[in-house]
PDB file of C-alpha atoms and ligand atoms in Angstrom:
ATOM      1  CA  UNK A   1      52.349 -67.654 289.803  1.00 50.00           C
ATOM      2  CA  UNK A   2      54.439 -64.928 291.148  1.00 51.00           C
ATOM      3  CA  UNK A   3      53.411 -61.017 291.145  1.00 59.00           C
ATOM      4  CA  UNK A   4      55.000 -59.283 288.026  1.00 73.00           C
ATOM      5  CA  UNK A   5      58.743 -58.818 288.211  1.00 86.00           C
ATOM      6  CA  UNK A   6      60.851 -55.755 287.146  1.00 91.00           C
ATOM      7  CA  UNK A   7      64.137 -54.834 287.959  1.00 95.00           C
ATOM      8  CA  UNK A   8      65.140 -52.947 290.663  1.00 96.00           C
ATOM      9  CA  UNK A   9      66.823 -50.372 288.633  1.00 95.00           C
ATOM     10  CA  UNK A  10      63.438 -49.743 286.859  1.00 95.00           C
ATOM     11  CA  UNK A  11      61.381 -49.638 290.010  1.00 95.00           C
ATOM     12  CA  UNK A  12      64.185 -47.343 291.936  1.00 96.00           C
ATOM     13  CA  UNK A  13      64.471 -45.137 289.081  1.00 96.00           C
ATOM     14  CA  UNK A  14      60.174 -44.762 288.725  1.00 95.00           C
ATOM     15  CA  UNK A  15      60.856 -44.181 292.672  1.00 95.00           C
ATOM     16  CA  UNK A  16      63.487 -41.459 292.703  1.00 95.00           C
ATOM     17  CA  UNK A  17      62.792 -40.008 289.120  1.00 97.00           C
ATOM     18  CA  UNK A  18      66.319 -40.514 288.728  1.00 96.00           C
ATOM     19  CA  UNK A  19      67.946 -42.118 285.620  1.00 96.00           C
ATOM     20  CA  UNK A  20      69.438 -45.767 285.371  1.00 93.00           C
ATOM     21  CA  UNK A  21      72.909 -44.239 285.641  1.00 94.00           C
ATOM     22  CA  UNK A  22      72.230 -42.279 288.722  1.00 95.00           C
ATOM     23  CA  UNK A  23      70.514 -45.617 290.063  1.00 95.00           C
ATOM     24  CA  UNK A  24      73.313 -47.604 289.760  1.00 95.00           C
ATOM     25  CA  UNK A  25      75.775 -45.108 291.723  1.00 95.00           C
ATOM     26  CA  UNK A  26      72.635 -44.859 294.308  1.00 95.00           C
ATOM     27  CA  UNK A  27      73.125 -48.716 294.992  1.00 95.00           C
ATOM     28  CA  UNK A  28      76.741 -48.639 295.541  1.00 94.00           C
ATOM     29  CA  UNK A  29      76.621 -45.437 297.783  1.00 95.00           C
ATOM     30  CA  UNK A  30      73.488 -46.449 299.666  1.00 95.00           C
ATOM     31  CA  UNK A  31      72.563 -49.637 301.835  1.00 95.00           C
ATOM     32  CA  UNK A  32      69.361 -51.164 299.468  1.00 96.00           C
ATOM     33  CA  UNK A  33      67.817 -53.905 300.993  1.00 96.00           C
ATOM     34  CA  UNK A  34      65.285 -56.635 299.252  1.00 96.00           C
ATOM     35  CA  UNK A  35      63.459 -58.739 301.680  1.00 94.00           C
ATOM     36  CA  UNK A  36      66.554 -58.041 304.554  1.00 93.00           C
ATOM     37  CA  UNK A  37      69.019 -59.018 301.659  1.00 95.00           C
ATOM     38  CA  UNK A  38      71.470 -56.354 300.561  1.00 94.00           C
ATOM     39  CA  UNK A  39      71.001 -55.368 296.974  1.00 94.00           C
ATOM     40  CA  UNK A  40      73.421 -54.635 294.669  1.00 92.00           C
ATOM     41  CA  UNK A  41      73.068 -55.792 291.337  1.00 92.00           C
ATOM     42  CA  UNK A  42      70.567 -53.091 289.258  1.00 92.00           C
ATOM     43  CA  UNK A  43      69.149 -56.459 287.175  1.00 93.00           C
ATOM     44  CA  UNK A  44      68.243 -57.787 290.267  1.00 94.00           C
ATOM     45  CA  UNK A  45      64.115 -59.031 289.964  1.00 94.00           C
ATOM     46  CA  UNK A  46      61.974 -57.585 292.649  1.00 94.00           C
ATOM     47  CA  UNK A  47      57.879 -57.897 292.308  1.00 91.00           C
ATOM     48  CA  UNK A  48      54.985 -55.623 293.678  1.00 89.00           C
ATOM     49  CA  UNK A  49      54.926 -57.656 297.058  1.00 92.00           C
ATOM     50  CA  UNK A  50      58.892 -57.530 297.676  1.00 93.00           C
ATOM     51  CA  UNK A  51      60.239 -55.200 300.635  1.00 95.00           C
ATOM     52  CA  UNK A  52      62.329 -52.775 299.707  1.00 96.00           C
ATOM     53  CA  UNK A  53      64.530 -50.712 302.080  1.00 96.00           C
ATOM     54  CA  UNK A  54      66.907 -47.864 302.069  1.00 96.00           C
ATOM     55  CA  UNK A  55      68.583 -47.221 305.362  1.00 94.00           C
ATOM     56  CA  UNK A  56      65.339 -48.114 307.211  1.00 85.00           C
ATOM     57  CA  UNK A  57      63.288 -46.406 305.143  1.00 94.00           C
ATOM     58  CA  UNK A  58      60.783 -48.411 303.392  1.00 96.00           C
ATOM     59  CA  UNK A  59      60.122 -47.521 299.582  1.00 96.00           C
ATOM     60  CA  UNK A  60      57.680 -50.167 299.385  1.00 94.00           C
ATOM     61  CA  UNK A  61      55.894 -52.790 301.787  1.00 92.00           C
ATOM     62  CA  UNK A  62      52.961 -54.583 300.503  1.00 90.00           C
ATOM     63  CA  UNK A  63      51.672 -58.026 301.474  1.00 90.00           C
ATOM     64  CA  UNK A  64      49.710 -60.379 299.071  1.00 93.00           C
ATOM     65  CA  UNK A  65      46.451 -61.470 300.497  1.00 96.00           C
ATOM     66  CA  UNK A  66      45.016 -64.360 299.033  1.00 97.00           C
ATOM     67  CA  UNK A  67      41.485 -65.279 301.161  1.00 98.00           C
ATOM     68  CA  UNK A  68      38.071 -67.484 300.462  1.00 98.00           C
ATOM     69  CA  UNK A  69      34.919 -66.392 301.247  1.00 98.00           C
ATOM     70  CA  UNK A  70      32.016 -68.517 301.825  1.00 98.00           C
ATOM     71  CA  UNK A  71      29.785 -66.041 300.451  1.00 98.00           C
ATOM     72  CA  UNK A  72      26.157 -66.328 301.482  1.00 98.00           C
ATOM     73  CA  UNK A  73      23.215 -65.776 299.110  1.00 97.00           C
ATOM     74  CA  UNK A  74      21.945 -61.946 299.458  1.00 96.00           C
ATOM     75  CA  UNK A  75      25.689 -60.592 299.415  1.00 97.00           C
ATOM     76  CA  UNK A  76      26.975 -58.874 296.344  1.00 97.00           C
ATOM     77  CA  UNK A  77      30.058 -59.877 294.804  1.00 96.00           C
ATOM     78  CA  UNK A  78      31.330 -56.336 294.661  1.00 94.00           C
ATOM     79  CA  UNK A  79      33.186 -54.256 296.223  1.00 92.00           C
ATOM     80  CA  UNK A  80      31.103 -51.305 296.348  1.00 92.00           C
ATOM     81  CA  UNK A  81      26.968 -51.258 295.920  1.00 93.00           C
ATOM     82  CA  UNK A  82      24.128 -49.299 297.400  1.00 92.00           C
ATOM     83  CA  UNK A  83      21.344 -51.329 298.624  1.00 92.00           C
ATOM     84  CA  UNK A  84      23.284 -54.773 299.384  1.00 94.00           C
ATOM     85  CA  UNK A  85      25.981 -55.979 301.943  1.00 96.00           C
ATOM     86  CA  UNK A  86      28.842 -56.548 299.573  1.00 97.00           C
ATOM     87  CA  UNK A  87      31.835 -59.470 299.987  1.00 98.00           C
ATOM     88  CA  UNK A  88      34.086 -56.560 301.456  1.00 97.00           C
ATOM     89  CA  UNK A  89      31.883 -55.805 304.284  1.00 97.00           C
ATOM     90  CA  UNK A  90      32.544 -59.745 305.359  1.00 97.00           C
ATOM     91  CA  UNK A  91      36.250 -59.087 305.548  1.00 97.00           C
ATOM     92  CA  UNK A  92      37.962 -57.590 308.494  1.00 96.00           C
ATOM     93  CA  UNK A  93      41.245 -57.297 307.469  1.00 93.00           C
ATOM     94  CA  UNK A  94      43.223 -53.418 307.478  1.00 92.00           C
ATOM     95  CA  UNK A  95      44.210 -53.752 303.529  1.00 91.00           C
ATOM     96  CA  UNK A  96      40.362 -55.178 302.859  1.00 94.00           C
ATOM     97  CA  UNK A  97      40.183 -52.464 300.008  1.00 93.00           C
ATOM     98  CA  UNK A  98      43.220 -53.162 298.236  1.00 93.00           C
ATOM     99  CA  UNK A  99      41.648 -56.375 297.522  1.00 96.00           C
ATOM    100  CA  UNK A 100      39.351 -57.659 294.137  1.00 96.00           C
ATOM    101  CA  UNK A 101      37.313 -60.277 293.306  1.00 97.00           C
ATOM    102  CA  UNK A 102      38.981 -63.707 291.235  1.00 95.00           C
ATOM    103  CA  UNK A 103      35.729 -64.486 289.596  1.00 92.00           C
ATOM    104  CA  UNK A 104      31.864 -63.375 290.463  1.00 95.00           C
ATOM    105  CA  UNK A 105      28.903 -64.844 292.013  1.00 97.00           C
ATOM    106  CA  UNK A 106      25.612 -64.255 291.230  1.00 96.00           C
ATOM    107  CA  UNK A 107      23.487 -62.201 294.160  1.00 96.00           C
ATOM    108  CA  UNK A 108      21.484 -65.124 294.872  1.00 96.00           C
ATOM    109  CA  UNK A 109      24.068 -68.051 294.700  1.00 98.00           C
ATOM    110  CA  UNK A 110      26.223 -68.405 297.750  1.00 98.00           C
ATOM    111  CA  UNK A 111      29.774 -70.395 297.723  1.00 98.00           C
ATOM    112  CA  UNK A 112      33.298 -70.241 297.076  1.00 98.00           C
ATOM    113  CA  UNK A 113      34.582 -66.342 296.143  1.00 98.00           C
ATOM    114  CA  UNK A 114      38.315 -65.464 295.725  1.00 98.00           C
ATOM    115  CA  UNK A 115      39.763 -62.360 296.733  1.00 98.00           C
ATOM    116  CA  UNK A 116      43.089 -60.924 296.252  1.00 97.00           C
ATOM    117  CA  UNK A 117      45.360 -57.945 295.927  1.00 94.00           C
ATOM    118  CA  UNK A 118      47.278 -60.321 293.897  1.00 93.00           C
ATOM    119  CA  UNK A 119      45.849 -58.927 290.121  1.00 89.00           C
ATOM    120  CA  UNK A 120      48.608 -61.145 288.430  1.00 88.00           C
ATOM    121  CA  UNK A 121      47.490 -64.244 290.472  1.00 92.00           C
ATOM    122  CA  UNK A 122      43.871 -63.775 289.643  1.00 93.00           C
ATOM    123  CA  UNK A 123      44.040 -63.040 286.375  1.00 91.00           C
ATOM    124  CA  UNK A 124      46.580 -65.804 285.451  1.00 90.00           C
ATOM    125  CA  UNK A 125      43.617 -68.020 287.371  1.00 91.00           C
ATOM    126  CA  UNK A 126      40.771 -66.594 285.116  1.00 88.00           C
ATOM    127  CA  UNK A 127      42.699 -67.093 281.762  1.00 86.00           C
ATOM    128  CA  UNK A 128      40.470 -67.981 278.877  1.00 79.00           C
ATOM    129  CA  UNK A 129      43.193 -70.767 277.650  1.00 86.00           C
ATOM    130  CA  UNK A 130      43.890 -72.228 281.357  1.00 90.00           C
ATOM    131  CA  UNK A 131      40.464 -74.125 281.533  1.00 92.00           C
ATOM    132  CA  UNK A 132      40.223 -73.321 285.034  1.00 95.00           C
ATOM    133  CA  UNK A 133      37.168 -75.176 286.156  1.00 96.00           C
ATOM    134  CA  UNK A 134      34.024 -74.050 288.425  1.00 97.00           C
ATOM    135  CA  UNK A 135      32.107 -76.571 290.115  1.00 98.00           C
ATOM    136  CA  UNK A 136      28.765 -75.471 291.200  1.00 98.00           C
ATOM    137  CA  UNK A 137      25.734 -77.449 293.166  1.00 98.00           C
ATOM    138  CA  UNK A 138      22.412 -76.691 291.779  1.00 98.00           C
ATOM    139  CA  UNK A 139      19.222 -77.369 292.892  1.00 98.00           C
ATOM    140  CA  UNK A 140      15.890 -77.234 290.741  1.00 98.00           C
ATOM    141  CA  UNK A 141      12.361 -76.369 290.673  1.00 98.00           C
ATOM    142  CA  UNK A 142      11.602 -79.042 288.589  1.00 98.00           C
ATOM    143  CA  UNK A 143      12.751 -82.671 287.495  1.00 98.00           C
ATOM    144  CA  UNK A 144      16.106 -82.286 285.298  1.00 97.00           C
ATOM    145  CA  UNK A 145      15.287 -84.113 281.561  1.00 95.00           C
ATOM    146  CA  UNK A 146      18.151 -86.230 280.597  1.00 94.00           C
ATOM    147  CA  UNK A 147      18.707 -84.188 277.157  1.00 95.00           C
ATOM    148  CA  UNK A 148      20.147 -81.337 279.785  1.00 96.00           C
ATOM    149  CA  UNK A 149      23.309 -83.347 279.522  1.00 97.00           C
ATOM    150  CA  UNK A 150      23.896 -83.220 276.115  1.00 97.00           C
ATOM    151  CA  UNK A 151      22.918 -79.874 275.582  1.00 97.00           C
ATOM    152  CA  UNK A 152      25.443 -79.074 278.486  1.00 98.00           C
ATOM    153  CA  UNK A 153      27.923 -80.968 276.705  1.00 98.00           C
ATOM    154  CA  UNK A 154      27.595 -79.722 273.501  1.00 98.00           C
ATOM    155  CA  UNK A 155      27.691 -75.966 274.379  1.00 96.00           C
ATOM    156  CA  UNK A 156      24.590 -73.721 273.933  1.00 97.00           C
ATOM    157  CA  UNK A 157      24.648 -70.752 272.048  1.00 96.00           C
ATOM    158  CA  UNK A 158      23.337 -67.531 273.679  1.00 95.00           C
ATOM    159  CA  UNK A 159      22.012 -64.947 270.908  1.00 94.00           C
ATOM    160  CA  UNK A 160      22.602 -61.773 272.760  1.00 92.00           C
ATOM    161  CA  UNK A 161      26.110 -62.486 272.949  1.00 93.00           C
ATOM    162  CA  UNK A 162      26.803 -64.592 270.151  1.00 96.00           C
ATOM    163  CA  UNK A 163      28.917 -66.752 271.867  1.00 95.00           C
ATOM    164  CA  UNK A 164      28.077 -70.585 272.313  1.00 97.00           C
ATOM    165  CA  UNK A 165      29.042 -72.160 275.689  1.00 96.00           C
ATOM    166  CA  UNK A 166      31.972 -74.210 276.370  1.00 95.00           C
ATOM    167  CA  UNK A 167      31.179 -77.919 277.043  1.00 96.00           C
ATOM    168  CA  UNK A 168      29.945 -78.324 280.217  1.00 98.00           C
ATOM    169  CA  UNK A 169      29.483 -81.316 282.652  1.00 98.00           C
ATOM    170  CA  UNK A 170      26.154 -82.261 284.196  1.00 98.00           C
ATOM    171  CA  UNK A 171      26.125 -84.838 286.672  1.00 98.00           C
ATOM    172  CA  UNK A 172      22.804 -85.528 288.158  1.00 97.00           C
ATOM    173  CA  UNK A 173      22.842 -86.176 291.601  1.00 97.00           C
ATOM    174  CA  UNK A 174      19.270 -86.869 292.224  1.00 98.00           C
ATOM    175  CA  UNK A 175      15.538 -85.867 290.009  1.00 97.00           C
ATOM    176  CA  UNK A 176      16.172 -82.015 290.739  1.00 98.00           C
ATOM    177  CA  UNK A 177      19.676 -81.442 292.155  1.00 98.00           C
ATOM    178  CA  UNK A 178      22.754 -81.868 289.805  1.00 98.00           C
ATOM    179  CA  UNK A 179      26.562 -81.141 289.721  1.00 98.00           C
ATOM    180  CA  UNK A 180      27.300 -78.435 286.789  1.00 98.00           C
ATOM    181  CA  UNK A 181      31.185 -78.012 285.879  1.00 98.00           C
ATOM    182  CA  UNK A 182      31.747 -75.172 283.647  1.00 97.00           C
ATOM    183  CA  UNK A 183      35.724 -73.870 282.562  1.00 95.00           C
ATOM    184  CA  UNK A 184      34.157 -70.120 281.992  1.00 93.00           C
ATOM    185  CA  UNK A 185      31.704 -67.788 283.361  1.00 90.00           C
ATOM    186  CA  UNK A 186      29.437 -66.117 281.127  1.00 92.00           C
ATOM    187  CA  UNK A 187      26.130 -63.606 282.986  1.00 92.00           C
ATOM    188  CA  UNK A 188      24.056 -66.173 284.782  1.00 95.00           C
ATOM    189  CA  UNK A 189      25.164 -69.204 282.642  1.00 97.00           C
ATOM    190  CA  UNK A 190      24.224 -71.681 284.729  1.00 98.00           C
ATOM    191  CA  UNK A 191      20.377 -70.407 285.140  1.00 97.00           C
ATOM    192  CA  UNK A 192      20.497 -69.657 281.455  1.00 97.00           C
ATOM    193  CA  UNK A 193      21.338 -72.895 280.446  1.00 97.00           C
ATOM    194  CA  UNK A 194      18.623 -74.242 282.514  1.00 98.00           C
ATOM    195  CA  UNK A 195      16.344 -71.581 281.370  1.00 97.00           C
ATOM    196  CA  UNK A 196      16.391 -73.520 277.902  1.00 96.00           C
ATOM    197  CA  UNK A 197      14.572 -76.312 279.731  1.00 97.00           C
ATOM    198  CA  UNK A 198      12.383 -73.955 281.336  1.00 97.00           C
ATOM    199  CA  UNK A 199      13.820 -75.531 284.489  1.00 98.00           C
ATOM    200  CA  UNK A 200      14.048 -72.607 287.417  1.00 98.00           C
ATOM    201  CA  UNK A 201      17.552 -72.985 289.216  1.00 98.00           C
ATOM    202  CA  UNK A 202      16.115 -72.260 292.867  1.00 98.00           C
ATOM    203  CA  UNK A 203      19.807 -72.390 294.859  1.00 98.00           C
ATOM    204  CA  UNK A 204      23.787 -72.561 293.534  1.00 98.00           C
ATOM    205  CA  UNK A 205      26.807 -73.056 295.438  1.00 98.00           C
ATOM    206  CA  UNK A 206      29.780 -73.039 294.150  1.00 98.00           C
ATOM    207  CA  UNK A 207      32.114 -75.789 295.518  1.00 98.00           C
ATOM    208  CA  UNK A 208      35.443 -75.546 293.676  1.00 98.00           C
ATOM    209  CA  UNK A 209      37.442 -73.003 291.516  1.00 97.00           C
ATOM    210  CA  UNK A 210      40.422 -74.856 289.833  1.00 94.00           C
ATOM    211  CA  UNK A 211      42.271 -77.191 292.799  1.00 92.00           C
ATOM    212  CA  UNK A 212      40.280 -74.341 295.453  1.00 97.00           C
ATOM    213  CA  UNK A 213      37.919 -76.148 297.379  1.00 98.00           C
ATOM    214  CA  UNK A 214      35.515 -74.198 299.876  1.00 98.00           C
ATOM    215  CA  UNK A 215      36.450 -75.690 303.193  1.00 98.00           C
ATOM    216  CA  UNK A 216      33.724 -77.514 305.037  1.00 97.00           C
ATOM    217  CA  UNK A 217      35.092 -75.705 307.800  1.00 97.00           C
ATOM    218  CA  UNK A 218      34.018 -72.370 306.691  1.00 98.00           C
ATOM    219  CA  UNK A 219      31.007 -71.019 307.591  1.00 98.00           C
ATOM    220  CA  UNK A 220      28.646 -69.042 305.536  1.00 98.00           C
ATOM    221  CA  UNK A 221      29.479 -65.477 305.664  1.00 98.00           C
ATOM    222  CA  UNK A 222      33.500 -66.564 306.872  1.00 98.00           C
ATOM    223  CA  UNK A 223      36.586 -66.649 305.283  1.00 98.00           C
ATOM    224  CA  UNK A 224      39.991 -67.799 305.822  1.00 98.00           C
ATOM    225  CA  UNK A 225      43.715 -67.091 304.349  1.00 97.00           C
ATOM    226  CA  UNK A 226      44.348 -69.253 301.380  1.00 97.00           C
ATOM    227  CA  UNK A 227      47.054 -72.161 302.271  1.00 97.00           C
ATOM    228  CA  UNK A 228      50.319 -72.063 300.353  1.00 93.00           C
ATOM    229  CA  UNK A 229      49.916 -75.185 298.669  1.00 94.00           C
ATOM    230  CA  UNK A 230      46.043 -73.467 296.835  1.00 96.00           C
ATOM    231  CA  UNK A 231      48.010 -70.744 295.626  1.00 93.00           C
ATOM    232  CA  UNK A 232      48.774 -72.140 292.622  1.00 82.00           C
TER     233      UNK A 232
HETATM  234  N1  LIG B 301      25.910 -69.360 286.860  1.00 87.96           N
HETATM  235  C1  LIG B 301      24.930 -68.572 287.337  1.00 87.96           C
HETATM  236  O1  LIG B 301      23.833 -68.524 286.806  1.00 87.96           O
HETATM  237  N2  LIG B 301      25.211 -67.821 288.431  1.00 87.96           N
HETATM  238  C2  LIG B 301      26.404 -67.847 289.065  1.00 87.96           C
HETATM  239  O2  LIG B 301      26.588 -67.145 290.073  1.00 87.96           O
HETATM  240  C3  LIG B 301      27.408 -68.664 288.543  1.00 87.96           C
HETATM  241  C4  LIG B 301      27.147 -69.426 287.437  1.00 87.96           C
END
């Protein structure tokens, strides 16, 4: 998904404070380039992450930064916060706080994050119709009860929002570690829903967002640019 588009005229005339008129006699009098191509035409589409020049000067220069984080337990998936090492401090990148988070982990669970500077991208990824799904390992303190399943599957409903969960897979991978697959994220769903079984989650990691799989490669606390091909 692309950043939003406008057209040029719009963004030049926002720029100048001029109006459409005066933009269009700006673009034949003056050398406008988008991304090193001349411009011209005033219906021409430009987004927030196009270059835009005017006789070598640059009116706007932005790059879109699309990075995973293996985010370790004890980090806080925010970009500002008192008493805890937050996802930004893991970045080392000069634009770090133009960036936002696609999608929150719990202080305590460790995995996959997405950030971005891309707020089009991220929130075209966290759509409530798109489905997107989350794929989290979860161990337990105690031995999961095969009724979990179907109350996964069936959605549960949660009072203090008075909501009930979207069906949810639950694969069991062993007596106390499982494979949960939710398409939303409501506050601490996942130890929640075990919470109904009076089943303590004792570690989640999340493995997947949508086709975004957190590379093997990736240690805990590093992160990497996101490949063209995940940014879907
Ligand atoms: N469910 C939780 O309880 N915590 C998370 O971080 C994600 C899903």
């Amino acid at each position: 998904v692309p950043a939003r588009r406008q057209r040029l005229d719009r963004f030049l005339s926002a720029f100048y404070g001029i109006n459409r008129k005066q933009v269009k006699a700006l673009l034949a009098s003056r050398q406008f380039e988008v991304n090193g191509a001349r411009a011209l035409d005033c219906d021409q589409l430009i987004d927030a992450f196009s270059c835009i020049r005017c006789e070598g000067e640059v009116l706007q220069d932005k790059q879109a930064i699309y990075l995973m984080l293996h985010k370790p337990a004890g980090v806080v998936s925010a970009t500002v916060d008192e008493h805890h090492r937050t996802v930004i401090d893991l970045i080392d990148h000069p634009d770090k706080h133009s960036l936002h988070i696609v999608g929150r982990l719990d202080l305590n669970s460790s995995g996959l994050v997405l950030l971005t500077n891309d707020s089009r991208w991220s929130r075209s990824l966290m759509e409530p119709g798109r489905d997107v799904a989350k794929v989290y390992q979860v161990t337990l303190g105690r031995v999961i009860e095969p009724e979990c399943i179907e109350a996964f599957a069936a959605g549960m409903y949660f009072p203090y929002e008075d909501l009930t969960t979207r069906p949810a897979v639950l694969e069991r991978v062993s007596d106390t570690e499982a494979i949960v697959t939710l398409v939303e994220g409501r506050y601490h769903q996942i130890k929640r829903m075990f919470g109904r079984f009076r089943n303590p989650v004792l570690a989640l990691h999340r493995v997947s967002v949508g086709g975004i799989m957190l590379d093997p490669g990736l240690a805990s606390g590093h992160y990497r640019h996101l490949y063209p091909a995940e940014i879907i």
